[in-house]
Short mmCIF file of N, CA, C and O in Angstrom, two decimals:
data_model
loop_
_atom_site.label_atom_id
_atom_site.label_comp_id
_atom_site.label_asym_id
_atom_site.label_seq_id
_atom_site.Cartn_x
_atom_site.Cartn_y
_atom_site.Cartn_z
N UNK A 1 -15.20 70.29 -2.23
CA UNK A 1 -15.44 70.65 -0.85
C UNK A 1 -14.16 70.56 -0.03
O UNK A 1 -13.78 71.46 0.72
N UNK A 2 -13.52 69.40 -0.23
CA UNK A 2 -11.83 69.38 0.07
C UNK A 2 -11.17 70.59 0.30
O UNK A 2 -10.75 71.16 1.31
N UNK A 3 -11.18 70.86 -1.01
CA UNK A 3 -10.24 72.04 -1.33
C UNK A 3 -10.72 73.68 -0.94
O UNK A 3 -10.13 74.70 -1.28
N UNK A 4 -11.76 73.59 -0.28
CA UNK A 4 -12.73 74.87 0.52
C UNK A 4 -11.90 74.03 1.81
O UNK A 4 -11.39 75.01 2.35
N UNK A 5 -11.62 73.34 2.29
CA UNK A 5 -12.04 73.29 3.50
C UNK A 5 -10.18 73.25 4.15
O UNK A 5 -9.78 73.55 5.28
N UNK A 6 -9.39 72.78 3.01
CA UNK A 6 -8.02 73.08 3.10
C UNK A 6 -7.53 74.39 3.11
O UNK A 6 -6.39 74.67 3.47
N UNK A 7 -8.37 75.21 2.73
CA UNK A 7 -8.02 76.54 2.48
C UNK A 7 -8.35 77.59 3.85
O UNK A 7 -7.79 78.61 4.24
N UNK A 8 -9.44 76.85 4.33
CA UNK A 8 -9.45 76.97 5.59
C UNK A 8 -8.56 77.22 7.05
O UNK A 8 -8.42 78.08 7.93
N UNK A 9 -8.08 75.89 6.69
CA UNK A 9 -7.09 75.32 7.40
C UNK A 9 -5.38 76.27 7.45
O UNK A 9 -4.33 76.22 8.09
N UNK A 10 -5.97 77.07 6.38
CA UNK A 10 -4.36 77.90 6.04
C UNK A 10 -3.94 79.24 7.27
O UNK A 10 -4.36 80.33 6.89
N UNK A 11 -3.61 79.26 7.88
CA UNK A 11 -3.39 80.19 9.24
C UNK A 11 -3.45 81.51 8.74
O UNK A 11 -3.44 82.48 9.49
N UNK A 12 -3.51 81.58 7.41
CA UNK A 12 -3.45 83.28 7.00
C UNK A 12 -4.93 83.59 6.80
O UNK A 12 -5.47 84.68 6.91
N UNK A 13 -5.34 82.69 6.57
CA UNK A 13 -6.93 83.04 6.26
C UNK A 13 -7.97 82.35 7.24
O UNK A 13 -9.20 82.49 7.23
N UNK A 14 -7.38 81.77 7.88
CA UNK A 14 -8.00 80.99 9.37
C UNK A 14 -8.22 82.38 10.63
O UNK A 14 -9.11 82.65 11.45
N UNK A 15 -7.45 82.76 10.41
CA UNK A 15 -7.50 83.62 11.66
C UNK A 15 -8.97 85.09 11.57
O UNK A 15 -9.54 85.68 12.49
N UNK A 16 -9.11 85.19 10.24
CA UNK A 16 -10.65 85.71 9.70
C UNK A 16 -11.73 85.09 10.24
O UNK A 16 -12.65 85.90 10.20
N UNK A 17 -12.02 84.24 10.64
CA UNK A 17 -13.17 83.67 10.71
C UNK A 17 -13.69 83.90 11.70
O UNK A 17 -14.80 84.42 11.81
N UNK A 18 -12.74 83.43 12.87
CA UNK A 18 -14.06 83.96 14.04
C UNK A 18 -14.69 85.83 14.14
O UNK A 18 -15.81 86.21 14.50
N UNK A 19 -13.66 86.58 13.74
CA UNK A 19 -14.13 88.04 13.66
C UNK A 19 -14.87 88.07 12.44
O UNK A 19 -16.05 88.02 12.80
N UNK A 20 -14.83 88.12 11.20
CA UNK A 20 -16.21 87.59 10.97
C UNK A 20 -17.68 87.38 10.78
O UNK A 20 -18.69 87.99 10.42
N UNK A 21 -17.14 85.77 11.33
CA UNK A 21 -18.50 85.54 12.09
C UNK A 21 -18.92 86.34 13.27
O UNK A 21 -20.13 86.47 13.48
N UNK A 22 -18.11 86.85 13.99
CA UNK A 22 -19.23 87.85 15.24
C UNK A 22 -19.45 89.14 14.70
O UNK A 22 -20.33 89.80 15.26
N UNK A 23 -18.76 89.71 13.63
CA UNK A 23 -19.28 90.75 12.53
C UNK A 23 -20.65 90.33 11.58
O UNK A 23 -21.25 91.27 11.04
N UNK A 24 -21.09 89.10 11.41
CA UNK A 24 -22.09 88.34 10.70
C UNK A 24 -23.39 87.98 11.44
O UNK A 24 -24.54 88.00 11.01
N UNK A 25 -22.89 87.62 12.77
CA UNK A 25 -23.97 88.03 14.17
C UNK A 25 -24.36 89.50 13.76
O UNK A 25 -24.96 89.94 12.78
N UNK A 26 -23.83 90.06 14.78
CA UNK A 26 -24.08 91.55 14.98
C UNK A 26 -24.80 92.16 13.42
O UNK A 26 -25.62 93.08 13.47
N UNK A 27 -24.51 91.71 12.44
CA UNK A 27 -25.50 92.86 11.55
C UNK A 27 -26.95 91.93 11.41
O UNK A 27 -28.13 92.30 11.44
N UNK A 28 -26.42 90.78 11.29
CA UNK A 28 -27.90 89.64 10.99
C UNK A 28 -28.91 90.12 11.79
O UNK A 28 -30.04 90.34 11.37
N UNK A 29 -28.43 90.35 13.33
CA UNK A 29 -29.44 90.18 14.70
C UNK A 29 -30.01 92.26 14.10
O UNK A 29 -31.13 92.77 14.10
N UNK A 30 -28.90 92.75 13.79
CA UNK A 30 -29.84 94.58 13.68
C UNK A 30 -30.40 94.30 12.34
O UNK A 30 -31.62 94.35 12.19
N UNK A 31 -29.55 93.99 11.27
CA UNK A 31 -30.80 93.87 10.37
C UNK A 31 -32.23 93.50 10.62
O UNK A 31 -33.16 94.23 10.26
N UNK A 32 -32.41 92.29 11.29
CA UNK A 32 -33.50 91.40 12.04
C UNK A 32 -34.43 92.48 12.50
O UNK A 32 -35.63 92.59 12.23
N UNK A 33 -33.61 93.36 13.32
CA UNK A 33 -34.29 94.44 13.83
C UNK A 33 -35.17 95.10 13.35
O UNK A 33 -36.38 95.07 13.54
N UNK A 34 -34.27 96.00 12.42
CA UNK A 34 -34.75 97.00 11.45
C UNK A 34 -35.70 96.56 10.43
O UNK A 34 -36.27 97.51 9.88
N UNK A 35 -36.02 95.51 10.06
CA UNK A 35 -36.72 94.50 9.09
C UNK A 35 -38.41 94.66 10.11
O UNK A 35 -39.55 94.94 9.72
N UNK A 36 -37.94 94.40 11.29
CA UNK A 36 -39.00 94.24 12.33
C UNK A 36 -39.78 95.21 12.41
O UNK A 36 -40.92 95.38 11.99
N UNK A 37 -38.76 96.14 13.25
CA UNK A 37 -39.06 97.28 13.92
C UNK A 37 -38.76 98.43 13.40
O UNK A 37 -39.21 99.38 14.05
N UNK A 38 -37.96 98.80 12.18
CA UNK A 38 -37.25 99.78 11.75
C UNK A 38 -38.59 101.00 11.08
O UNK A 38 -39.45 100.38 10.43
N UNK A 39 -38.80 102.25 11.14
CA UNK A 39 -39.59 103.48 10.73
C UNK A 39 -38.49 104.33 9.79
O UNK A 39 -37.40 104.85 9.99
N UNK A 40 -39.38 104.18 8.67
CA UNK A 40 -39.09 104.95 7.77
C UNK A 40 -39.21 106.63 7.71
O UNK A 40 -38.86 107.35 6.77
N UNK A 41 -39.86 107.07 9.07
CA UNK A 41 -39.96 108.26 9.53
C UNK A 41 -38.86 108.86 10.60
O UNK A 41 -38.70 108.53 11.78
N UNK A 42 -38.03 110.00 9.69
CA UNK A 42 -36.60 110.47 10.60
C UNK A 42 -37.34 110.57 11.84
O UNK A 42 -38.52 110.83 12.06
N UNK A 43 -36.13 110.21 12.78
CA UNK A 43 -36.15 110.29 14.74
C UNK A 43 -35.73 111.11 15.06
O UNK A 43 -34.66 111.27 14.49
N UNK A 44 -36.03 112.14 16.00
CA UNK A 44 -36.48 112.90 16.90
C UNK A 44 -35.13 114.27 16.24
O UNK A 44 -35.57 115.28 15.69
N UNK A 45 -33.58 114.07 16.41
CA UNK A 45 -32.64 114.87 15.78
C UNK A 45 -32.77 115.35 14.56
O UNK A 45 -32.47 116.47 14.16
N UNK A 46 -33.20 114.51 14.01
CA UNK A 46 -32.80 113.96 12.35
C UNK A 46 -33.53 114.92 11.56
O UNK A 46 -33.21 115.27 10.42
N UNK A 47 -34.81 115.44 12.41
CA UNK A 47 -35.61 116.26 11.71
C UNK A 47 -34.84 117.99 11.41
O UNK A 47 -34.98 118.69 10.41
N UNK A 48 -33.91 118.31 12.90
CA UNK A 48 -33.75 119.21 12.84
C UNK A 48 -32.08 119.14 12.41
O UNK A 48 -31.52 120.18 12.08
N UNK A 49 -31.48 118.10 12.43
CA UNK A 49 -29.94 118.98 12.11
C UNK A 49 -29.56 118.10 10.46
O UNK A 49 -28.42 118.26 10.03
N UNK A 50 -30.55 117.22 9.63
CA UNK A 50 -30.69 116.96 8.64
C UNK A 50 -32.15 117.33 7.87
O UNK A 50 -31.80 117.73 6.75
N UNK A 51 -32.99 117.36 7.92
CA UNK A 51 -34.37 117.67 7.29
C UNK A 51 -34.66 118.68 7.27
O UNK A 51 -35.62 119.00 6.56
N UNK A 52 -33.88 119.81 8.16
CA UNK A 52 -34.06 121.45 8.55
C UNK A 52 -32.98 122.43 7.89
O UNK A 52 -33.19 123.54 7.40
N UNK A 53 -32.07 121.91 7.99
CA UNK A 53 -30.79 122.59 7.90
C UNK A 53 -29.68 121.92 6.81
O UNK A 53 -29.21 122.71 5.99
N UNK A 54 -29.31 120.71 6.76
CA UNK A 54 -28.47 119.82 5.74
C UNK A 54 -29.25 120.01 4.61
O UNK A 54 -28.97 120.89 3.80
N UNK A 55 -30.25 119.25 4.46
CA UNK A 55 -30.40 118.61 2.82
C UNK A 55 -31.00 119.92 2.21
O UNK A 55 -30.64 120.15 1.05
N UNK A 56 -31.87 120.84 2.78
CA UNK A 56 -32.42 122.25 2.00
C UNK A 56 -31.23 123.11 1.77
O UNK A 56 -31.37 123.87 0.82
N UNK A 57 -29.98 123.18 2.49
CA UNK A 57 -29.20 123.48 1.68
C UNK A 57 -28.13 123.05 0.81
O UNK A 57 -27.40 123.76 0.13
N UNK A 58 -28.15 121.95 0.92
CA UNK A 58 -27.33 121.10 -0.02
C UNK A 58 -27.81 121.30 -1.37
O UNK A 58 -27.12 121.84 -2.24
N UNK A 59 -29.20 120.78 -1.59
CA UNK A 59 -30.78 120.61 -2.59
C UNK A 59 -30.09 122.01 -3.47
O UNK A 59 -29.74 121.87 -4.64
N UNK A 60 -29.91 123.79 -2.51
CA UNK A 60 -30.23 124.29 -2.84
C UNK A 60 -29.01 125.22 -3.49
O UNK A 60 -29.14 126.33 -4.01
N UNK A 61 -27.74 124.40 -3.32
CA UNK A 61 -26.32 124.93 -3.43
C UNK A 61 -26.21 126.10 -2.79
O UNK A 61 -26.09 127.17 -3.40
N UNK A 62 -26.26 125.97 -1.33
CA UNK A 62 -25.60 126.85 -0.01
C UNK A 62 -25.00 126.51 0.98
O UNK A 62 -24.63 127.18 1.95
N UNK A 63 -24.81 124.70 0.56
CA UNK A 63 -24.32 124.24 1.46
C UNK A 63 -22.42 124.84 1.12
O UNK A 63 -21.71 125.01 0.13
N UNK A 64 -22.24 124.99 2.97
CA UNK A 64 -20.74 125.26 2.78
C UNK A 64 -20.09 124.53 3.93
O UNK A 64 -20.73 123.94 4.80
N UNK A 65 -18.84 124.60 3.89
CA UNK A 65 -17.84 123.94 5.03
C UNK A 65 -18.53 124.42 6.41
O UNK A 65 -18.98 123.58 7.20
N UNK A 66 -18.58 125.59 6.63
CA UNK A 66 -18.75 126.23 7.96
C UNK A 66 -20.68 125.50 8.10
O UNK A 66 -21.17 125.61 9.23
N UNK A 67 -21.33 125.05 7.33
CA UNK A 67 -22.84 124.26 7.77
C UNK A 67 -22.10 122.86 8.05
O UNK A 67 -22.67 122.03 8.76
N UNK A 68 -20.79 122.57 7.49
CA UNK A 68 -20.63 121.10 7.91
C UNK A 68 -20.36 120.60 8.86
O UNK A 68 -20.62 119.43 9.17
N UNK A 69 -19.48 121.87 9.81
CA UNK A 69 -18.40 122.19 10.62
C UNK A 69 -19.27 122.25 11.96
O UNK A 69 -18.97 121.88 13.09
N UNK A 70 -20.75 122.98 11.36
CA UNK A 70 -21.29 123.97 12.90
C UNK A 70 -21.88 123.37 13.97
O UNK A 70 -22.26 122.21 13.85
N UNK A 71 -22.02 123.92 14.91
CA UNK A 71 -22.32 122.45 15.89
C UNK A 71 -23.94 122.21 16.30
O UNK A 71 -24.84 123.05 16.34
N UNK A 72 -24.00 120.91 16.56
CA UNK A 72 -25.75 120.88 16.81
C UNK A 72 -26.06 120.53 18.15
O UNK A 72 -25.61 119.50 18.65
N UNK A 73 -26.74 121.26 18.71
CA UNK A 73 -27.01 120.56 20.36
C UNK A 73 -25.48 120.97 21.08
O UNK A 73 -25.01 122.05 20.73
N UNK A 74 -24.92 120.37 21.79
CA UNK A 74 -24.24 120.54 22.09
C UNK A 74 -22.42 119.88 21.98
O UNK A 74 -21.54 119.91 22.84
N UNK A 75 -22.37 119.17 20.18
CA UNK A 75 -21.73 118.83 19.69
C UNK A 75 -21.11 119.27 18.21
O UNK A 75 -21.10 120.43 17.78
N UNK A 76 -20.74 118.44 17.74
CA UNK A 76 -20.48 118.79 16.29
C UNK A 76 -20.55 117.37 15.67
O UNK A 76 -20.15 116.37 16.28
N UNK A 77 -21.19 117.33 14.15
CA UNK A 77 -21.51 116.17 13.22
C UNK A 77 -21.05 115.81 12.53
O UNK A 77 -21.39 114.84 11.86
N UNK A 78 -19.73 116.70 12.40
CA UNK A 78 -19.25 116.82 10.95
C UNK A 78 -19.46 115.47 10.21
O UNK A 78 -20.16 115.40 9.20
N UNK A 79 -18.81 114.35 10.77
CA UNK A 79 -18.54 112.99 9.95
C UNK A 79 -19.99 112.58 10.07
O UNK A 79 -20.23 112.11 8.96
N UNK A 80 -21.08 112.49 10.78
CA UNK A 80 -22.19 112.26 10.55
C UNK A 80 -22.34 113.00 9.31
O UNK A 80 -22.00 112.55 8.22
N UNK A 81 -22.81 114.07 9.48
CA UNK A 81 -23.56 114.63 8.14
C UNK A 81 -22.81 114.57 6.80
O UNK A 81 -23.58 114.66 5.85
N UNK A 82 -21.58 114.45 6.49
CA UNK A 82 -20.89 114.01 5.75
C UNK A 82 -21.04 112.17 4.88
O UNK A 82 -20.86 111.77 3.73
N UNK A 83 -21.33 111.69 5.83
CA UNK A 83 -21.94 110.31 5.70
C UNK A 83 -23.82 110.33 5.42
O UNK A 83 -24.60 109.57 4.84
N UNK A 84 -23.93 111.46 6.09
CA UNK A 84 -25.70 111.45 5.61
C UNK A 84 -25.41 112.09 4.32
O UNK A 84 -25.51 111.13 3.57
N UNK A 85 -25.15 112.93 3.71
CA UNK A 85 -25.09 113.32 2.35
C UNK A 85 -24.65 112.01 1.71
O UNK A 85 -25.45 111.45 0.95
N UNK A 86 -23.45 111.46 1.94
CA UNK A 86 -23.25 110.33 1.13
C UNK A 86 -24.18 108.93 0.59
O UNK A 86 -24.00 108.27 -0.43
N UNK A 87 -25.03 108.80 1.49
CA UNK A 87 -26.56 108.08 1.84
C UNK A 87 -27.45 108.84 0.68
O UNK A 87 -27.73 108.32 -0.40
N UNK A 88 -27.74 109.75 0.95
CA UNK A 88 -28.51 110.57 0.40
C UNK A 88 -28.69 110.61 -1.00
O UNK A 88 -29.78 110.40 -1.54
N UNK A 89 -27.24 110.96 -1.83
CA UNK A 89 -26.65 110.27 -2.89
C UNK A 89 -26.72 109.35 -3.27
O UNK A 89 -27.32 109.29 -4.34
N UNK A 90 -26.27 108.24 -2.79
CA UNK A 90 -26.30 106.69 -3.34
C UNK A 90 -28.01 106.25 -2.77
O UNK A 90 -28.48 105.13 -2.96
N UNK A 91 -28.52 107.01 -2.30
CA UNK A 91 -30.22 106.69 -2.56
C UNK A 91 -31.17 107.30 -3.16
O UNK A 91 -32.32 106.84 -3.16
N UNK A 92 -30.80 108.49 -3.82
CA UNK A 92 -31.28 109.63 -4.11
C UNK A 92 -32.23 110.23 -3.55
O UNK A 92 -32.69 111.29 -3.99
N UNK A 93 -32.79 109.44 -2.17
CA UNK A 93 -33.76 110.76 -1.36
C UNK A 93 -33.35 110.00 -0.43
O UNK A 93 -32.58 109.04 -0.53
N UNK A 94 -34.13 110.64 0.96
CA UNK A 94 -33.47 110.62 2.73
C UNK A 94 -34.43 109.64 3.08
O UNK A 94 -35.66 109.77 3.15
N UNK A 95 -33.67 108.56 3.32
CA UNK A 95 -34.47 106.98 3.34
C UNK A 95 -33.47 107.05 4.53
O UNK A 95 -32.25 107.02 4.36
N UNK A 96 -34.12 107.17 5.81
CA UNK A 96 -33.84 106.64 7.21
C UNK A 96 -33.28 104.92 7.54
O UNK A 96 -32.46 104.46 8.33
N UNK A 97 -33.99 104.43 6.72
CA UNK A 97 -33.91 102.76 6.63
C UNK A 97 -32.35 102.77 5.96
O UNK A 97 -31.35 102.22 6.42
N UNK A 98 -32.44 103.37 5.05
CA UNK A 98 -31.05 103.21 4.39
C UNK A 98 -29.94 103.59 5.52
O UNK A 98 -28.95 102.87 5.41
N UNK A 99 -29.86 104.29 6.30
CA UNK A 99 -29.34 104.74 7.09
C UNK A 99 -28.80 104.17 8.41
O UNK A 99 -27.87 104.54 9.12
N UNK A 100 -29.83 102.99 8.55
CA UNK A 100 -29.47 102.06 9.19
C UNK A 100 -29.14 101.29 9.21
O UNK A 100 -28.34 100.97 10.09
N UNK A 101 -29.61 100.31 8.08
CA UNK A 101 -28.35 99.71 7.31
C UNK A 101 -27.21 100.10 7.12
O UNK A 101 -26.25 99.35 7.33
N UNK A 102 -27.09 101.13 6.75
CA UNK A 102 -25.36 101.20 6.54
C UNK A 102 -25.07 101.79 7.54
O UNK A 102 -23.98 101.23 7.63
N UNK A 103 -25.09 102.42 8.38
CA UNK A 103 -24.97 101.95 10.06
C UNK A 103 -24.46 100.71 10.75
O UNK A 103 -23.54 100.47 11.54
N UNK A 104 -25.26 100.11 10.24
CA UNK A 104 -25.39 98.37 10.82
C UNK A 104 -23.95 97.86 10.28
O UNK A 104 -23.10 97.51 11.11
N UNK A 105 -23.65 97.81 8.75
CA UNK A 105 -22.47 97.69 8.17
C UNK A 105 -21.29 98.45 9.28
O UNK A 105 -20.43 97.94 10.01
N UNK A 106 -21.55 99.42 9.10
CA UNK A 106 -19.90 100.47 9.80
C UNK A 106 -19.86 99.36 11.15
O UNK A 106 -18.86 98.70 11.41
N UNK A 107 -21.16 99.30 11.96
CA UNK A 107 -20.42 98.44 13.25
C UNK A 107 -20.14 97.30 12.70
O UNK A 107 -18.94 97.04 12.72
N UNK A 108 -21.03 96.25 12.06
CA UNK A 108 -20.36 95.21 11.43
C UNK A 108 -18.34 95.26 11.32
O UNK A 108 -17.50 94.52 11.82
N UNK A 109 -18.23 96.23 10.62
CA UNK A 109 -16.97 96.23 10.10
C UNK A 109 -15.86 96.23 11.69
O UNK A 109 -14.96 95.51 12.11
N UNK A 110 -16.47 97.28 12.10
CA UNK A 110 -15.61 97.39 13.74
C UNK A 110 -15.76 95.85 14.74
O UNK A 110 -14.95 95.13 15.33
N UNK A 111 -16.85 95.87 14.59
CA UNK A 111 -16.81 94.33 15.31
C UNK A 111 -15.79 93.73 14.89
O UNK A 111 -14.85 93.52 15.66
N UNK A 112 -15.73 93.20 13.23
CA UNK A 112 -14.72 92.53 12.87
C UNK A 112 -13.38 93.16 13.54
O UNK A 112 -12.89 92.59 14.51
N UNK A 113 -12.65 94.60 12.91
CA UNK A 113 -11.66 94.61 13.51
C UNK A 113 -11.41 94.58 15.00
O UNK A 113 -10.23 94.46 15.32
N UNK A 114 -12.62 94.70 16.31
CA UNK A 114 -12.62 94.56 17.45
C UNK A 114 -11.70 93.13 18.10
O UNK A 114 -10.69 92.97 18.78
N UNK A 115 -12.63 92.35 17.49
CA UNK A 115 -12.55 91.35 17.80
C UNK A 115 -11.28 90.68 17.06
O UNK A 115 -10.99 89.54 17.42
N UNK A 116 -10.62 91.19 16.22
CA UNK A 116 -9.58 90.36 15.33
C UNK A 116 -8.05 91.26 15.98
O UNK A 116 -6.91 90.89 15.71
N UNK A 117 -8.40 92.57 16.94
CA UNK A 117 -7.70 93.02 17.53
C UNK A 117 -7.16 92.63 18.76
O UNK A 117 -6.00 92.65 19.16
N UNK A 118 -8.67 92.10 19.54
CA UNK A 118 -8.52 91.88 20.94
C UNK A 118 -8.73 89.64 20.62
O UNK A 118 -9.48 89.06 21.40
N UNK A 119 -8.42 89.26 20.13
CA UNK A 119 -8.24 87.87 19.66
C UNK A 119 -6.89 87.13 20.31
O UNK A 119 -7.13 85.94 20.52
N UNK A 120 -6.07 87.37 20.55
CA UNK A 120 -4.89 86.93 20.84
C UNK A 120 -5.01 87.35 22.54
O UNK A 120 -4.16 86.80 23.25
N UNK A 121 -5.79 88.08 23.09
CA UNK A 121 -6.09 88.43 24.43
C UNK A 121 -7.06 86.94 24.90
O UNK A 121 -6.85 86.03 25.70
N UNK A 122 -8.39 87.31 23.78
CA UNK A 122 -9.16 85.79 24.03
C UNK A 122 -8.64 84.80 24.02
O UNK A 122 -8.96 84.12 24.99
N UNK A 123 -7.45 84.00 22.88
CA UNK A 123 -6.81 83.14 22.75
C UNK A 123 -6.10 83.12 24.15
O UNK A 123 -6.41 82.10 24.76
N UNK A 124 -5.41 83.78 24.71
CA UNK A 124 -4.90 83.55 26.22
C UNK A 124 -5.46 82.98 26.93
O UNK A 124 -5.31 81.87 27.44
N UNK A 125 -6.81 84.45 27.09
CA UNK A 125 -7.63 83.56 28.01
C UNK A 125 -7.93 82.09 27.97
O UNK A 125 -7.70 81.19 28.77
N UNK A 126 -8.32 82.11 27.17
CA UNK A 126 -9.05 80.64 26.61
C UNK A 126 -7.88 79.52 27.26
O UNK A 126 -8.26 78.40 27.62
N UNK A 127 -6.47 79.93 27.38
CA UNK A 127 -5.48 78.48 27.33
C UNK A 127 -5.56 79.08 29.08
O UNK A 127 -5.10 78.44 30.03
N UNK A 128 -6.07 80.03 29.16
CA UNK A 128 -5.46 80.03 30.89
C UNK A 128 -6.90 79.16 31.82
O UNK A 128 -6.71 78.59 32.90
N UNK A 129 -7.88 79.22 31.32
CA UNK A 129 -9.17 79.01 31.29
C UNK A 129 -9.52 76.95 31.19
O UNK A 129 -10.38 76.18 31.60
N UNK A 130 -8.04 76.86 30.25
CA UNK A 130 -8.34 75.47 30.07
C UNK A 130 -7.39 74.68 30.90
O UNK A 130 -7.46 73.45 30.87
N UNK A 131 -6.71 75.16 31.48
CA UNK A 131 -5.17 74.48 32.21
C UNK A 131 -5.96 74.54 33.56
O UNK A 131 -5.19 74.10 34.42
N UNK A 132 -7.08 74.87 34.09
CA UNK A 132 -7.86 74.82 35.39
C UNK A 132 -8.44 73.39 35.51
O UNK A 132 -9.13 73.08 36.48
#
């Protein structure tokens, strides 16, 4: 236990922890969610610019750059639907749940670098905060 807890203590790997842990919050509390509250039935978009248009032609080899490219509503998805195919794949059918989970992960991950970015801002604060 020593030797976990010295390793700790090492400033190269110390400075991980609190980002992290508020990366370890943030997915625990949406997992929590989705466990709860989460529907396995696509939401309200999902029907029409993945269940309509993506996966029947993917399924059906017609998918092309210019369906990846094109815009929906009044945007474009590309990296969404690119990431929903990838889902899709590593689940082999369109599991919404899956989707949120690894969702949950991508912010997970940003939290971490958020917070391991803006850390040395908090650390300020924190000493300006304590000299009061």
């Amino acid at each position: 236990m020593r030797q976990i807890l010295s390793k700790l203590h090492n400033p190269l790997l110390s400075w991980m922890i609190f980002p992290l842990a508020c990366a370890l919050v943030v997915i625990g509390a949406k997992i929590w969610t989705i466990a709860q509250y989460g529907s396995p039935t696509p939401f309200w978009d999902q029907w029409d610019a993945e269940g309509a248009t993506l996966y029947p032609k993917y399924f059906d080899d017609t998918l092309q750059l210019s369906d990846l490219i094109a815009p929906h509503n009044e945007h474009r998805i590309f990296v969404t639907r690119l990431w929903s195919l990838l889902l899709l794949e590593l689940g082999g059918y369109w599991d919404p749940i899956l989707q949120m989970v690894a969702n949950t992960l991508l912010l997970g991950g940003f939290v971490a670098l958020f917070v391991a970015a803006f850390r040395p801002i908090l650390v300020s604060v924190r000493r300006v905060l304590e000299s009061y």
